[in-house]
Coordinates of C-alpha atoms in Angstrom, one line a residue:
M1 CA 0.0 0.0 0.0
T2 CA 1.4 3.4 -1.0
I3 CA 1.0 6.2 1.6
D4 CA 0.7 9.7 0.1
R5 CA 3.0 12.0 1.9
V6 CA 2.0 15.5 3.0
T7 CA 3.7 18.4 1.3
T8 CA 3.5 21.8 2.9
G9 CA 5.0 25.2 2.3
P10 CA 5.7 27.0 -1.0
A11 CA 7.9 25.2 -3.5
S12 CA 10.2 28.2 -3.8
A13 CA 11.0 28.0 -0.1
G14 CA 11.8 24.3 -0.3
T15 CA 9.5 21.4 0.0
A16 CA 8.7 20.0 3.4
V17 CA 7.7 16.4 3.2
G18 CA 6.5 14.2 6.0
Y19 CA 3.8 11.9 7.4
T20 CA 0.9 12.8 9.6
V21 CA 0.5 10.6 12.7
E22 CA -2.3 8.7 11.0
E23 CA -0.1 8.1 7.9
L24 CA 2.8 7.1 10.0
A25 CA 0.6 4.7 12.0
R26 CA -0.6 3.0 8.8
K27 CA 2.9 2.8 7.4
V28 CA 4.5 1.0 10.4
G29 CA 1.4 -0.9 11.4
M30 CA 1.0 0.7 14.8
S31 CA -1.8 2.8 16.3
A32 CA -1.5 6.5 16.5
R33 CA -2.0 6.3 20.3
N34 CA 1.0 4.0 20.6
I35 CA 3.1 6.3 18.6
R36 CA 2.2 9.2 20.9
A37 CA 2.8 7.0 23.9
H38 CA 6.3 6.3 22.6
Q39 CA 6.8 10.0 22.3
A40 CA 5.7 10.4 25.9
R41 CA 8.3 7.8 26.9
R42 CA 10.9 9.6 24.8
L43 CA 11.4 6.6 22.7
L44 CA 10.4 8.6 19.7
A45 CA 11.4 12.2 18.9
P46 CA 8.5 14.7 18.5
P47 CA 7.3 15.6 15.1
V48 CA 8.1 18.9 13.3
R49 CA 5.2 21.3 13.2
R50 CA 4.4 23.0 10.0
G51 CA 1.7 25.5 11.0
R52 CA -1.1 23.4 12.5
V53 CA 0.2 20.1 11.1
A54 CA 2.6 17.8 12.9
L55 CA 4.8 15.9 10.5
Y56 CA 7.1 12.8 11.0
D57 CA 9.9 11.8 8.6
D58 CA 11.7 8.6 7.7
S59 CA 13.9 8.7 10.8
H60 CA 10.7 8.2 12.8
V61 CA 9.8 5.3 10.6
R62 CA 13.1 3.7 11.2
R63 CA 12.9 4.2 14.9
L64 CA 9.4 2.7 15.2
E65 CA 10.5 -0.3 13.0
A66 CA 13.4 -0.8 15.4
I67 CA 11.0 -0.7 18.4
L68 CA 8.7 -3.2 16.8
T69 CA 11.6 -5.6 15.9
L70 CA 12.8 -5.6 19.5
Q71 CA 9.2 -6.1 20.8
R72 CA 8.9 -9.1 18.5
Q73 CA 12.1 -10.5 19.9
G74 CA 10.5 -10.4 23.4
F75 CA 12.0 -7.2 24.8
N76 CA 9.7 -5.0 26.9
L77 CA 9.7 -1.3 26.7
V78 CA 12.0 -0.8 29.7
S79 CA 14.6 -2.9 28.0
I80 CA 14.1 -1.1 24.7
E81 CA 14.5 2.2 26.4
A82 CA 17.9 1.1 27.8
M83 CA 19.0 -0.4 24.4
L84 CA 18.1 2.7 22.5
G85 CA 19.8 5.0 25.0
V86 CA 16.6 6.6 26.4
R87 CA 16.7 5.1 29.9
G88 CA 20.0 5.7 31.5
G89 CA 21.5 2.8 33.4
D90 CA 21.7 2.8 37.1
D91 CA 24.8 4.4 38.6
T92 CA 26.4 1.0 38.8
P93 CA 29.6 0.5 40.9
D94 CA 32.7 -0.4 38.8
G95 CA 32.8 -3.9 40.3
L96 CA 29.2 -4.6 39.3
T97 CA 29.8 -3.2 35.8
A98 CA 32.8 -5.5 35.4
M99 CA 30.7 -8.5 36.7
L100 CA 27.9 -7.8 34.2
Q101 CA 30.5 -7.6 31.4
R102 CA 31.9 -11.0 32.4
L103 CA 28.3 -12.4 32.6
A104 CA 27.7 -11.2 29.1
A105 CA 30.8 -13.0 27.9
E106 CA 30.5 -16.2 29.8
R107 CA 26.7 -16.6 30.1
P108 CA 25.1 -15.0 27.0
A109 CA 21.8 -16.9 27.4
L110 CA 21.4 -15.7 31.0
T111 CA 22.3 -12.2 29.9
H112 CA 19.7 -12.3 27.2
A113 CA 17.1 -13.6 29.6
L114 CA 17.8 -10.8 32.1
T115 CA 17.8 -8.2 29.3
R116 CA 14.5 -9.5 28.0
H117 CA 13.0 -9.0 31.4
G118 CA 14.4 -5.5 31.6
V119 CA 16.8 -6.1 34.5
I120 CA 19.9 -5.2 32.5
G121 CA 20.4 -3.6 29.1
R122 CA 23.0 -2.3 26.7
A123 CA 24.3 1.3 26.7
P124 CA 24.8 2.9 23.4
D125 CA 28.5 1.9 23.5
G126 CA 27.6 -1.7 24.0
T127 CA 28.4 -1.8 27.7
V128 CA 26.0 -3.9 29.8
C129 CA 24.3 -1.6 32.3
T130 CA 21.7 -2.0 35.1
V131 CA 18.2 -1.0 34.1
R132 CA 16.3 -2.2 37.2
P133 CA 18.7 -2.3 40.1
R134 CA 16.3 -3.5 42.8
P135 CA 15.7 -7.1 41.4
L136 CA 19.4 -7.3 40.5
R137 CA 20.5 -6.3 44.0
A138 CA 18.0 -8.6 45.6
A139 CA 19.4 -11.6 43.7
L140 CA 23.1 -10.6 44.4
D141 CA 22.3 -10.2 48.1
L142 CA 21.9 -14.0 48.1
H143 CA 25.6 -14.2 48.5
R144 CA 25.0 -13.7 52.2
V145 CA 23.6 -17.3 52.2
R146 CA 26.5 -18.6 50.2
M147 CA 24.7 -18.5 46.8
G148 CA 27.1 -17.8 44.0
T149 CA 26.4 -15.0 41.5
V150 CA 25.4 -17.2 38.5
P151 CA 23.0 -19.4 40.5
A152 CA 21.4 -16.3 42.1
L153 CA 20.9 -14.6 38.7
Q154 CA 19.7 -17.8 37.2
A155 CA 17.1 -18.0 40.0
L156 CA 16.1 -14.4 39.3
S157 CA 15.6 -15.2 35.6
E158 CA 13.5 -18.3 36.4
V159 CA 11.4 -16.4 38.9
L160 CA 10.7 -13.7 36.3
D161 CA 9.8 -16.4 33.7
S162 CA 7.3 -17.9 36.2
V163 CA 5.6 -14.7 37.3
R164 CA 5.4 -13.1 33.9
P165 CA 2.2 -15.0 32.8
L166 CA 0.8 -14.6 36.3
A167 CA 1.5 -10.8 36.1
D168 CA -0.3 -10.6 32.8
E169 CA -3.4 -12.2 34.2
L170 CA -3.3 -10.2 37.5
V171 CA -2.8 -6.9 35.7
A172 CA -5.8 -7.5 33.4
E173 CA -8.0 -8.7 36.3
V174 CA -7.1 -5.9 38.7
T175 CA -7.4 -3.2 36.1
A176 CA -10.8 -4.5 35.0
R177 CA -11.9 -4.6 38.7
M178 CA -10.8 -1.1 39.3
L179 CA -12.7 0.1 36.3
T180 CA -15.8 -1.7 37.6
L181 CA -15.5 -0.2 41.1
A182 CA -14.7 3.3 39.7
P183 CA -16.3 3.7 36.2
E184 CA -15.1 7.3 36.1
L185 CA -11.6 5.9 35.5
G186 CA -12.7 4.8 32.1
G187 CA -13.1 8.5 31.1
G188 CA -16.3 8.1 29.1
G189 CA -16.5 11.9 28.4
P190 CA -14.4 13.7 25.9
R191 CA -10.8 14.8 26.8
P192 CA -9.2 18.0 25.8
S193 CA -6.3 16.3 24.1
W194 CA -4.7 12.9 23.7
S195 CA -2.0 13.8 26.2
D196 CA -4.6 14.0 29.0
G197 CA -5.7 10.5 28.2
D198 CA -2.1 9.2 28.1
R199 CA -1.4 11.0 31.4
E200 CA -4.4 9.1 33.0
T201 CA -3.2 5.9 31.5
I202 CA 0.3 6.4 33.0
L203 CA -1.1 7.2 36.4
L204 CA -3.4 4.3 36.4
T205 CA -0.6 2.0 35.3
Q206 CA 1.6 3.1 38.1
G207 CA -1.3 2.7 40.6
V208 CA -1.9 -0.9 39.5
V209 CA 1.8 -1.6 39.7
N210 CA 2.1 -0.2 43.2
V211 CA -1.0 -2.1 44.5
L212 CA 0.1 -5.4 43.0
T213 CA 3.7 -5.0 44.1
E214 CA 2.8 -4.2 47.7
A215 CA 0.1 -6.9 47.8
F216 CA 2.4 -9.5 46.5
R217 CA 5.2 -8.5 48.9
L218 CA 2.8 -8.7 51.8
A219 CA 1.5 -12.2 50.7
V220 CA 5.1 -13.5 50.3
E221 CA 6.3 -12.1 53.6
H222 CA 3.4 -13.9 55.3
Q223 CA 4.3 -17.2 53.8
A224 CA 8.1 -17.2 53.3
E225 CA 9.5 -17.5 56.8
A226 CA 7.6 -20.6 57.9
H227 CA 7.8 -22.2 54.5
I228 CA 11.6 -21.8 54.0
A229 CA 12.3 -22.8 57.6
G230 CA 10.4 -26.0 57.0
L231 CA 12.3 -26.7 53.8
L232 CA 15.7 -26.2 55.5
D233 CA 14.7 -28.4 58.4
T234 CA 13.7 -31.2 56.0
N235 CA 16.6 -31.0 53.6
G236 CA 19.4 -30.0 56.0
P237 CA 21.7 -27.0 55.6
P238 CA 22.3 -25.9 52.0
P239 CA 25.4 -27.2 50.3
T240 CA 28.3 -24.9 49.6
P241 CA 27.9 -23.8 46.0
V242 CA 30.2 -25.3 43.5
G243 CA 32.4 -22.7 41.8
D244 CA 30.8 -21.1 38.8
G245 CA 33.7 -19.7 36.9
V246 CA 35.2 -16.2 37.2
L247 CA 31.8 -14.9 38.5
A248 CA 31.7 -17.2 41.5
D249 CA 34.3 -15.3 43.5
K250 CA 32.7 -11.9 42.8
G251 CA 29.2 -12.6 44.2

């Protein structure tokens, strides 16, 4: 399908060529709302305004195609932000940065899994960086119970694999329930602009994340102590971990 491009401005002053947001959406196979959401996340540069018309160019097309390609490979938007240099990595201590670089060299499959889950990412120069420091630090803190770095990160990856489908289900159920309890959240009336709608979406998203995070933390805290104590009593003290390469001594 050929998309007609918009031409504005007098020919003598140079021809300004671009896509409206609707044309860009059709060209890349993405909704206009998603395009605007990517702008809000700074994944996509804003369009150039020609009078009252906002125009996108081929650099926007390439950027959106790159985002779609990464999404098809299983990367979430947090990871994509890090890969494309939008989300800065955590201020990672040099020792942890070196450890992540060794992990990438020695355990590429594990590195890929953690990147796919948005725990780590790649800086523009290719350096592995921390995107979500809290889960990474939680896993690495297991060295206090003599768990090596690789087993701890493998455990983190497997937990994320397990909870991801559950998270999808819970987010859908909790959001639907919130909209049932408070229909006004659905915003049945007209909004002044798309940005107001996106702002409400972002706020509701963060609200759902916070509620689910704290509820899950509370439920786990209630169950973990007795359950783990029982397992340790049954199985005896955990064995000393077998060395796991260069990373083992750095956990």
